[in-house]
Amino acid sequence: MRFIRLLFVALLAIVLIAVALANRQVVTLSAFPANFGQFLGGTWSVNLPLFFVIFLAFAVGMLAGLVWEYLREAHIRREARQRSAEVARLENEVGGLRHRHAAPRDEVLAILDRPKTSTTPPRSGASAQPAPGTSLPASSR
């Protein structure tokens, strides 16, 4: 990808240099048409090389397009900011609900919900088979 970018920049530089060399003539760039600048006072024209006028026009066009797109997409950025703020608010609310509902409200419930751990060794007389007369199913071994 870096090579392709470097190749593109090199080709662009070659094209720009070729345009500059082919358009070295001096032209007059006027701000107002046909002597209208005299009514405002001063000279409203400048002599520049043609390639500079071309590059300047290209730069002004790019800048105008950038400003146009920035203003056109303002509502999209505003909506994205609003939705981002709403997502953050909802994530905070969900986090609070998880924290509030994850902890037991009563000490008795906390004791009942605690995982059972066996600290006493199993009795030696205990068998894996259910006692006679119980409704537990027999293990299938």
mmCIF file of C-alpha atoms in Angstrom, residues 66-119:
data_model
loop_
_atom_site.group_PDB
_atom_site.id
_atom_site.type_symbol
_atom_site.label_atom_id
_atom_site.label_comp_id
_atom_site.label_asym_id
_atom_site.label_seq_id
_atom_site.Cartn_x
_atom_site.Cartn_y
_atom_site.Cartn_z
ATOM 1 C CA LEU A 66 -14.218 20.867 1.420
ATOM 2 C CA VAL A 67 -16.252 23.680 2.996
ATOM 3 C CA TRP A 68 -19.363 22.634 1.061
ATOM 4 C CA GLU A 69 -19.129 19.022 2.249
ATOM 5 C CA TYR A 70 -18.378 20.099 5.826
ATOM 6 C CA LEU A 71 -21.534 22.207 5.892
ATOM 7 C CA ARG A 72 -23.600 19.562 4.089
ATOM 8 C CA GLU A 73 -22.658 16.859 6.597
ATOM 9 C CA ALA A 74 -23.175 19.022 9.713
ATOM 10 C CA HIS A 75 -26.537 17.398 10.491
ATOM 11 C CA ILE A 76 -24.952 13.934 10.264
ATOM 12 C CA ARG A 77 -22.239 14.881 12.762
ATOM 13 C CA ARG A 78 -24.833 16.447 15.093
ATOM 14 C CA GLU A 79 -26.992 13.309 15.001
ATOM 15 C CA ALA A 80 -23.929 11.107 15.610
ATOM 16 C CA ARG A 81 -23.014 13.217 18.668
ATOM 17 C CA GLN A 82 -26.572 12.952 20.000
ATOM 18 C CA ARG A 83 -26.682 9.200 19.496
ATOM 19 C CA SER A 84 -23.261 8.778 21.068
ATOM 20 C CA ALA A 85 -24.434 10.706 24.127
ATOM 21 C CA GLU A 86 -27.601 8.597 24.257
ATOM 22 C CA VAL A 87 -25.588 5.364 24.004
ATOM 23 C CA ALA A 88 -23.313 6.516 26.830
ATOM 24 C CA ARG A 89 -26.351 7.388 28.970
ATOM 25 C CA LEU A 90 -27.978 4.018 28.292
ATOM 26 C CA GLU A 91 -24.734 2.140 29.016
ATOM 27 C CA ASN A 92 -24.475 3.933 32.352
ATOM 28 C CA GLU A 93 -28.092 3.071 33.106
ATOM 29 C CA VAL A 94 -27.567 -0.599 32.231
ATOM 30 C CA GLY A 95 -24.424 -0.678 34.372
ATOM 31 C CA GLY A 96 -26.359 0.786 37.306
ATOM 32 C CA LEU A 97 -29.167 -1.719 36.839
ATOM 33 C CA ARG A 98 -26.704 -4.609 36.699
ATOM 34 C CA HIS A 99 -25.023 -3.412 39.863
ATOM 35 C CA ARG A 100 -28.322 -2.878 41.664
ATOM 36 C CA HIS A 101 -29.894 -6.202 40.613
ATOM 37 C CA ALA A 102 -26.792 -8.374 40.869
ATOM 38 C CA ALA A 103 -26.405 -7.937 44.627
ATOM 39 C CA PRO A 104 -28.942 -9.733 46.825
ATOM 40 C CA ARG A 105 -31.218 -7.447 48.803
ATOM 41 C CA ASP A 106 -31.471 -9.629 51.860
ATOM 42 C CA GLU A 107 -28.882 -11.451 53.954
ATOM 43 C CA VAL A 108 -31.048 -14.583 53.975
ATOM 44 C CA LEU A 109 -31.157 -14.583 50.181
ATOM 45 C CA ALA A 110 -27.408 -14.076 50.108
ATOM 46 C CA ILE A 111 -26.936 -17.140 52.303
ATOM 47 C CA LEU A 112 -29.313 -19.197 50.159
ATOM 48 C CA ASP A 113 -27.717 -18.035 46.905
ATOM 49 C CA ARG A 114 -24.194 -18.792 48.098
ATOM 50 C CA PRO A 115 -22.702 -21.813 46.316
ATOM 51 C CA LYS A 116 -22.643 -24.920 48.397
ATOM 52 C CA THR A 117 -19.194 -26.191 49.314
ATOM 53 C CA SER A 118 -18.693 -29.438 51.127
ATOM 54 C CA THR A 119 -16.284 -29.072 54.028
#
